Structure formats: structure tokens, C-alpha cells
Short mmCIF file of C-alpha atoms and ligand atoms in Angstrom, two decimals:
data_model
loop_
_atom_site.label_atom_id
_atom_site.label_comp_id
_atom_site.label_asym_id
_atom_site.label_seq_id
_atom_site.Cartn_x
_atom_site.Cartn_y
_atom_site.Cartn_z
CA MET A 25 1.47 -21.40 -54.55
CA GLY A 26 -1.00 -23.79 -52.98
CA GLY A 27 -0.49 -27.40 -52.08
CA ALA A 28 -2.97 -28.87 -54.57
CA PRO A 29 -2.00 -30.41 -57.92
CA PHE A 30 -2.22 -28.41 -61.18
CA ILE A 31 -2.49 -25.09 -59.40
CA GLU A 32 -0.42 -22.25 -60.73
CA GLU A 33 0.37 -18.99 -59.03
CA ALA A 34 -2.49 -16.50 -59.08
CA PRO A 35 -2.29 -13.32 -61.14
CA GLY A 36 -2.93 -11.33 -57.97
CA THR A 37 -4.83 -12.29 -54.83
CA PHE A 38 -8.48 -12.04 -53.90
CA GLY A 39 -9.13 -8.93 -51.85
CA GLY A 40 -5.65 -7.62 -52.52
CA TYR A 41 -3.92 -9.43 -49.68
CA LEU A 42 -2.98 -13.00 -48.88
CA PRO A 43 -3.75 -14.12 -45.32
CA GLU A 44 -1.88 -16.89 -43.61
CA ARG A 45 -3.32 -20.10 -45.05
CA ALA A 46 -3.76 -21.74 -41.65
CA ARG A 47 -5.98 -18.84 -40.52
CA SER A 48 -8.48 -19.43 -43.32
CA ILE A 49 -10.88 -22.27 -44.08
CA TYR A 50 -11.70 -20.84 -47.52
CA SER A 51 -9.58 -21.76 -50.54
CA LEU A 52 -10.19 -19.73 -53.67
CA VAL A 53 -9.24 -21.19 -57.04
CA GLY A 54 -9.57 -19.67 -60.51
CA VAL A 55 -10.32 -21.74 -63.59
CA PRO A 56 -9.69 -19.53 -66.65
CA PHE A 57 -11.32 -21.83 -69.21
CA ASP A 58 -13.67 -20.78 -72.02
CA SER A 59 -13.12 -23.16 -74.91
CA THR A 60 -16.72 -24.42 -75.26
CA SER A 61 -18.23 -20.95 -75.26
CA SER A 62 -20.96 -20.78 -77.91
CA TYR A 63 -21.84 -17.09 -78.02
CA ARG A 64 -19.76 -14.50 -76.20
CA SER A 65 -16.39 -15.77 -75.04
CA GLY A 66 -13.64 -14.38 -72.86
CA GLN A 67 -14.50 -16.17 -69.61
CA ARG A 68 -10.80 -17.07 -69.36
CA TRP A 69 -10.28 -13.51 -68.16
CA GLY A 70 -12.92 -13.91 -65.44
CA PRO A 71 -10.77 -14.90 -62.46
CA ARG A 72 -8.33 -12.08 -63.14
CA ALA A 73 -11.11 -9.47 -63.45
CA ILE A 74 -12.86 -10.66 -60.27
CA ARG A 75 -9.60 -10.53 -58.31
CA GLU A 76 -8.90 -7.04 -59.61
CA ALA A 77 -12.41 -5.82 -58.71
CA SER A 78 -12.15 -7.48 -55.29
CA ALA A 79 -9.28 -5.20 -54.33
CA PHE A 80 -11.53 -2.14 -54.66
CA ILE A 81 -14.71 -3.16 -52.82
CA GLU A 82 -15.47 -3.17 -49.13
CA PHE A 83 -15.59 -6.57 -47.47
CA THR A 84 -18.74 -5.91 -45.52
CA SER A 85 -22.09 -7.68 -45.56
CA LEU A 86 -25.18 -5.88 -44.30
CA HIS A 87 -27.16 -9.12 -44.31
CA ALA A 88 -24.62 -11.05 -42.28
CA GLY A 89 -23.86 -8.04 -40.09
CA LEU A 90 -20.17 -8.61 -40.18
CA ASP A 91 -16.98 -7.39 -41.68
CA VAL A 92 -15.72 -10.18 -43.88
CA GLU A 93 -12.14 -9.08 -43.34
CA GLU A 94 -12.52 -11.11 -40.15
CA VAL A 95 -13.10 -14.07 -42.47
CA PRO A 96 -9.87 -14.47 -44.42
CA ILE A 97 -9.97 -16.02 -47.89
CA TYR A 98 -6.84 -17.81 -49.04
CA ASP A 99 -6.20 -17.45 -52.77
CA GLU A 100 -4.57 -20.67 -53.98
CA GLY A 101 -4.10 -19.46 -57.57
CA ASP A 102 -5.47 -20.72 -60.87
CA VAL A 103 -5.80 -24.25 -62.16
CA GLY A 104 -3.52 -24.65 -65.18
CA VAL A 105 -6.14 -25.17 -67.87
CA VAL A 106 -5.57 -26.67 -71.32
CA HIS A 107 -7.35 -24.43 -73.80
CA GLY A 108 -9.35 -26.44 -76.30
CA ASP A 109 -9.33 -29.56 -74.12
CA ALA A 110 -12.33 -29.64 -71.78
CA ARG A 111 -11.70 -33.21 -70.59
CA GLU A 112 -8.10 -32.62 -69.53
CA THR A 113 -9.03 -29.29 -67.97
CA LEU A 114 -11.84 -30.93 -65.98
CA ARG A 115 -9.46 -33.70 -64.89
CA ARG A 116 -7.11 -31.05 -63.50
CA VAL A 117 -9.91 -29.10 -61.82
CA SER A 118 -11.10 -32.33 -60.24
CA ALA A 119 -7.63 -33.26 -58.96
CA ALA A 120 -7.06 -29.79 -57.50
CA THR A 121 -10.45 -29.55 -55.81
CA ARG A 122 -10.27 -33.11 -54.49
CA ALA A 123 -6.97 -32.28 -52.78
CA LEU A 124 -8.31 -29.05 -51.26
CA ALA A 125 -11.60 -30.57 -50.11
CA GLY A 126 -9.62 -33.51 -48.74
CA GLU A 127 -7.85 -31.04 -46.46
CA GLY A 128 -11.26 -29.93 -45.24
CA ARG A 129 -11.10 -26.59 -46.99
CA ARG A 130 -14.25 -24.85 -48.25
CA LEU A 131 -13.94 -24.11 -51.95
CA ILE A 132 -14.49 -20.86 -53.81
CA VAL A 133 -14.14 -21.36 -57.55
CA LEU A 134 -13.99 -18.49 -60.04
CA GLY A 135 -14.83 -19.32 -63.66
CA GLY A 136 -14.34 -19.63 -66.44
CA GLU A 137 -17.39 -20.94 -68.12
CA HIS A 138 -19.97 -23.12 -66.43
CA THR A 139 -18.32 -26.33 -67.68
CA VAL A 140 -15.79 -26.05 -64.86
CA THR A 141 -18.48 -26.90 -62.28
CA TYR A 142 -18.38 -30.54 -63.41
CA GLY A 143 -14.72 -30.84 -62.45
CA VAL A 144 -15.28 -29.20 -59.08
CA LEU A 145 -18.17 -31.52 -58.23
CA GLU A 146 -16.21 -34.56 -59.30
CA GLY A 147 -13.35 -33.51 -57.03
CA LEU A 148 -15.72 -32.82 -54.14
CA ALA A 149 -17.55 -36.12 -54.61
CA SER A 150 -14.27 -37.96 -54.54
CA ALA A 151 -13.05 -36.17 -51.40
CA LEU A 152 -16.35 -36.32 -49.50
CA GLY A 153 -17.40 -39.81 -50.56
CA ARG A 154 -20.59 -38.52 -52.18
CA THR A 155 -21.72 -35.67 -54.39
CA PRO A 156 -23.16 -32.76 -52.43
CA CYS A 157 -26.69 -31.46 -52.99
CA LEU A 158 -26.74 -28.52 -55.39
CA VAL A 159 -28.31 -25.11 -55.49
CA VAL A 160 -27.85 -23.58 -58.94
CA LEU A 161 -28.50 -19.91 -59.62
CA ASP A 162 -28.79 -19.75 -63.40
CA ALA A 163 -30.96 -18.43 -66.23
CA HIS A 164 -30.51 -21.84 -67.88
CA PHE A 165 -30.82 -25.52 -66.98
CA ASP A 166 -27.68 -26.58 -68.91
CA LEU A 167 -29.39 -29.96 -69.38
CA ARG A 168 -28.97 -30.59 -73.09
CA GLY A 169 -27.76 -34.05 -74.15
CA ASP A 170 -24.87 -32.39 -75.95
CA TYR A 171 -24.32 -29.01 -77.55
CA LEU A 172 -22.73 -28.48 -80.96
CA GLY A 173 -21.54 -32.08 -80.68
CA ASN A 174 -19.67 -31.45 -77.43
CA PRO A 175 -20.84 -33.40 -74.36
CA TYR A 176 -18.70 -31.15 -72.13
CA SER A 177 -20.15 -27.86 -73.35
CA HIS A 178 -21.30 -25.26 -70.80
CA ALA A 179 -24.83 -25.85 -72.22
CA CYS A 180 -24.95 -29.45 -70.98
CA VAL A 181 -22.79 -29.37 -67.86
CA MET A 182 -25.67 -30.14 -65.51
CA ARG A 183 -26.79 -33.08 -67.66
CA ARG A 184 -23.32 -34.62 -67.21
CA VAL A 185 -23.47 -33.88 -63.50
CA LEU A 186 -26.85 -35.64 -63.17
CA GLU A 187 -25.80 -38.64 -65.27
CA ARG A 188 -22.40 -39.27 -63.80
CA LEU A 189 -22.18 -37.69 -60.36
CA HIS A 190 -25.76 -38.30 -59.14
CA PRO A 191 -26.26 -35.38 -56.78
CA PRO A 192 -29.08 -36.33 -54.37
CA ARG A 193 -30.84 -32.99 -54.87
CA VAL A 194 -30.59 -30.14 -57.38
CA TYR A 195 -32.57 -26.90 -57.00
CA TYR A 196 -32.37 -24.20 -59.69
CA VAL A 197 -33.34 -20.60 -59.00
CA GLY A 198 -33.74 -17.93 -61.68
CA VAL A 199 -34.23 -20.15 -64.75
CA ARG A 200 -36.02 -18.51 -67.66
CA GLY A 201 -34.44 -19.62 -70.95
CA PHE A 202 -34.53 -23.30 -71.91
CA ALA A 203 -35.19 -25.88 -74.60
CA ARG A 204 -38.22 -28.19 -74.32
CA GLU A 205 -36.07 -31.27 -73.60
CA GLU A 206 -34.42 -29.42 -70.71
CA LEU A 207 -37.72 -28.34 -69.17
CA GLU A 208 -39.11 -31.86 -69.46
CA LEU A 209 -36.07 -33.34 -67.79
CA ALA A 210 -36.03 -30.74 -65.00
CA SER A 211 -39.77 -31.22 -64.39
CA SER A 212 -39.80 -35.02 -64.39
CA ARG A 213 -36.53 -36.04 -62.79
CA GLU A 214 -36.70 -37.04 -59.18
CA GLY A 215 -34.40 -34.92 -57.03
CA VAL A 216 -34.56 -31.93 -59.39
CA ALA A 217 -36.69 -28.84 -58.75
CA TYR A 218 -36.68 -25.22 -59.81
CA SER A 219 -38.09 -21.75 -59.30
CA THR A 220 -38.09 -19.50 -62.36
CA SER A 221 -37.24 -15.82 -62.23
CA LEU A 222 -41.01 -15.18 -62.45
CA ASP A 223 -41.57 -17.44 -59.41
CA VAL A 224 -39.09 -15.31 -57.50
CA GLU A 225 -40.93 -12.16 -58.52
CA ARG A 226 -44.38 -13.55 -57.63
CA LEU A 227 -43.58 -15.51 -54.49
CA GLY A 228 -40.81 -13.33 -53.12
CA GLU A 229 -37.31 -14.35 -52.14
CA ALA A 230 -38.23 -15.54 -48.64
CA ASN A 231 -40.80 -18.04 -49.92
CA VAL A 232 -38.53 -19.33 -52.67
CA ALA A 233 -35.68 -19.71 -50.18
CA ALA A 234 -38.00 -21.65 -47.85
CA ARG A 235 -38.83 -24.00 -50.74
CA VAL A 236 -35.15 -24.53 -51.44
CA LYS A 237 -34.42 -25.29 -47.78
CA ARG A 238 -37.32 -27.75 -47.57
CA PHE A 239 -36.14 -29.45 -50.75
CA LEU A 240 -32.58 -29.76 -49.45
CA GLY A 241 -34.03 -31.43 -46.37
CA GLU A 242 -31.48 -33.72 -44.79
CA CYS A 243 -28.68 -33.07 -47.29
CA GLY A 244 -25.41 -33.32 -45.37
CA SER A 245 -23.43 -31.09 -47.71
CA VAL A 246 -24.47 -28.43 -50.19
CA TYR A 247 -22.70 -26.81 -53.13
CA LEU A 248 -23.81 -23.51 -54.66
CA SER A 249 -23.17 -22.83 -58.34
CA VAL A 250 -23.68 -19.23 -59.38
CA ASP A 251 -23.91 -18.56 -63.11
CA LEU A 252 -23.86 -14.76 -63.25
CA ASP A 253 -26.49 -14.81 -66.00
CA PHE A 254 -29.14 -15.55 -63.35
CA LEU A 255 -28.98 -11.83 -62.67
CA ASP A 256 -30.68 -9.40 -65.02
CA PRO A 257 -28.35 -8.26 -67.82
CA SER A 258 -28.98 -4.65 -66.74
CA GLN A 259 -27.03 -5.46 -63.56
CA ALA A 260 -24.66 -8.10 -64.93
CA PRO A 261 -24.18 -7.56 -68.66
CA GLY A 262 -20.74 -9.14 -68.97
CA VAL A 263 -21.74 -12.79 -69.31
CA GLY A 264 -21.51 -15.43 -72.03
CA ASN A 265 -25.25 -15.82 -72.64
CA PRO A 266 -27.25 -12.86 -71.33
CA GLU A 267 -30.96 -13.57 -70.80
CA PRO A 268 -33.27 -10.62 -70.03
CA GLY A 269 -35.75 -10.80 -67.16
CA GLY A 270 -33.39 -11.89 -64.41
CA LEU A 271 -33.05 -11.22 -60.72
CA THR A 272 -31.79 -8.02 -59.19
CA PHE A 273 -28.67 -8.08 -57.06
CA ARG A 274 -30.75 -7.26 -53.98
CA GLU A 275 -33.11 -10.18 -54.64
CA ALA A 276 -30.02 -12.35 -55.03
CA LEU A 277 -28.65 -11.24 -51.65
CA ASN A 278 -31.95 -11.98 -49.92
CA LEU A 279 -31.99 -15.45 -51.46
CA ILE A 280 -28.35 -16.25 -50.76
CA HIS A 281 -28.50 -15.19 -47.13
CA ALA A 282 -31.68 -17.22 -46.59
CA ILE A 283 -30.36 -20.34 -48.32
CA VAL A 284 -26.67 -20.62 -47.41
CA ASP A 285 -25.97 -22.42 -44.16
CA GLU A 286 -23.15 -24.30 -42.44
CA ARG A 287 -23.52 -27.27 -44.82
CA LEU A 288 -21.96 -25.30 -47.69
CA VAL A 289 -18.82 -27.15 -48.80
CA GLY A 290 -18.08 -24.86 -51.70
CA PHE A 291 -19.41 -22.55 -54.37
CA ASP A 292 -18.52 -21.18 -57.74
CA VAL A 293 -19.14 -17.92 -59.58
CA VAL A 294 -18.93 -18.54 -63.31
CA GLU A 295 -19.49 -17.09 -66.79
CA LEU A 296 -18.07 -13.61 -66.29
CA ALA A 297 -16.83 -12.54 -69.73
CA PRO A 298 -14.78 -9.35 -69.17
CA PRO A 299 -14.53 -8.43 -72.89
CA HIS A 300 -18.35 -7.95 -72.78
CA ASP A 301 -18.33 -6.06 -69.50
CA PRO A 302 -17.59 -2.54 -70.73
CA ALA A 303 -17.98 -0.74 -67.40
CA GLY A 304 -16.38 -3.55 -65.43
CA LEU A 305 -19.45 -3.72 -63.19
CA THR A 306 -20.17 -7.43 -63.65
CA ALA A 307 -16.73 -8.16 -62.22
CA VAL A 308 -17.58 -6.01 -59.19
CA VAL A 309 -20.90 -7.84 -58.81
CA ALA A 310 -19.06 -11.17 -58.99
CA ALA A 311 -16.51 -10.12 -56.36
CA LYS A 312 -19.27 -8.87 -54.06
CA LEU A 313 -21.18 -12.13 -54.48
CA VAL A 314 -18.09 -14.02 -53.31
CA VAL A 315 -17.88 -11.79 -50.24
CA GLU A 316 -21.60 -12.21 -49.48
CA VAL A 317 -21.65 -16.00 -49.84
CA VAL A 318 -18.60 -16.29 -47.58
CA ALA A 319 -20.25 -13.92 -45.09
CA ALA A 320 -23.46 -15.97 -45.13
CA HIS A 321 -21.56 -19.19 -44.58
CA ALA A 322 -19.29 -17.77 -41.88
CA ARG A 323 -22.27 -16.48 -39.94
CA ALA A 324 -24.10 -19.79 -40.24
CA LEU A 325 -21.00 -21.63 -39.10
CA ARG A 326 -20.62 -19.40 -36.04
CA ARG A 327 -24.26 -19.95 -35.10
CA ALA A 328 -23.98 -23.70 -35.59
CA ARG A 329 -20.87 -23.81 -33.41
CA ARG A 330 -22.63 -21.83 -30.71
CA ARG A 331 -25.42 -24.39 -30.84
CA GLY A 332 -22.77 -27.07 -30.62
CA GLY A 333 -23.93 -28.61 -33.87
CA VAL A 334 -20.64 -28.44 -35.77
MN1 MN B 927 -26.47 -19.85 -67.70
#
């Protein structure tokens, strides 16, 4: 059991073992919520499937050149969600993440559907005094005004974030499926920028990552939201809204390791829908992404400390 409100004991632990909490700066939280799912549901089983997969992969990162077992991740458990009630669930996610971020812990959030990101950002904004800048890996903008009458649907989560939490900067990578109103908003709104999956293919990961870093500029804190559907469905089929033409896992690793630095205050991996993941591979991909993002951050933090910057 963790110390934050609304957190229930985890159904297992990330990586198969629970380190001493004081030895870790990373707090992992699951949010098994999927009530606004519009197509393929089952994201409530995501945290459990990612934890299970995490016990059977190696905690190494070739890009970061380190064994992530040296970087312990403390699994706090799952937020007690209220199925069917997005507002109350988000309130709980916000309270839990505010408490953890208030302790100075770096957050790792396992979805659940993308809606949960709103609660995490609200909690972080409250703990940090301002909303962090965002990097969003997603096939979609999630910028609709509402979806099927629900303002808290996964399809409009980023619209709520922009309207209410005012992140100074938002950069999307991998977008390729959107409504006209979403594209217009993303193209015209100050502080919002994007690179499509085709941009990644044409420019290469290094150039796209350089654009992201330039755009983030002087941001003091950064949050990374990873909707697994940014990857190509051939590599990550088990998601709520698969969209063909996505990134490969290797492109994703190049991007992540070039973008993530010591300013990362947290990240999420959302939209895994285990009932639609017949070979269980999307869960493995999700677990490995967690390991790689932590590895990228841990390396950046070490370098920054050596420079005396943090
Ligand atoms: Mn998406």
C-alpha cells in the first residue's frame, strides 16, 4: 500500500519485485478505467497485463546503456476507480497523483484509457504550481469538443487539458487520424505543435526529436503521455482505437531517448486493451516502453547531476 489517497493494493508489482520505497524516485500507479471507451474496450485490464508482462522481460536499455534494475520502480498499486463515473475517477486520480508528486516522486501511470491523463495532469499541476509541458505520442489529437455527449471521453481528453489546465506547450508525435475541427485547433492554437507519423518517416526520428526539444524550449517540467496507438497496429494491436500507418517500436525508442531528459516529472502509458491483444505482445511492448522511458530519464538525471545542474 502506498501513502497516497485512493490507492488500493496492486494486483502484483511492476517487474515482479517491490524495492524499498525510499530507494526509488519512481512511483508507478495503475488506473484501470475504461468507461468512456467508444470502440474496443477492456483497458481496465491494462495495468494488470502490463505488470504481468513486466515480470518476464529484461530490464535493460541498449539506448541508455544501463541495466534498469539499478533504477528501482516502486509500485504503489492502483487508484480505486469508479466504473461509469469519469468525474469521480479523475478526482481520485488527481488526489493520488497530487500527493505523490508533492512528495517529489516521478510518476509512472498505467492506463486505462486516455481519459486518465486529465486527472494525472490536474494532480501534477496542483503539486507543482503549474501544468507541465506535454509531449504526446498518439495517433489522435483527442481534441474534440465532446464525444458522444461526454466531455470526459478519451476522444476529447486533450481538449479538456488545454481548456482547463493550460499547459504552456503541447507537442504531438505520430498523429494520423483526426477530425477537421481537431486539425484546425492543433494547427492554430499557440503552444500546440505536431509531427505526423509521415513526418517521422520523412524527416527521421532525430530531426523530429530536435523539433520537439526546440519547441519545449525553456519548459521547466515535462510530462510524456504515451497512447499505445501511436505505434503501428502490426506491433501494438491490442489498443482501443487502432490506426494503421503508425511508428515502429524502434522509431519510438529513438524518439523517446532523444526527447526525454531530466525535466520529466512523469509519464503515462495508456489504451492497452488486453481482450484485443491475442498474443499478449502489446502488453510486453507497454512494459518495455515503461522500462525505456525510465532508463532515458535516469540517464539524463545522472548526466545533469554530474554537470551540477540538478
Ligand atoms: Mn489515440
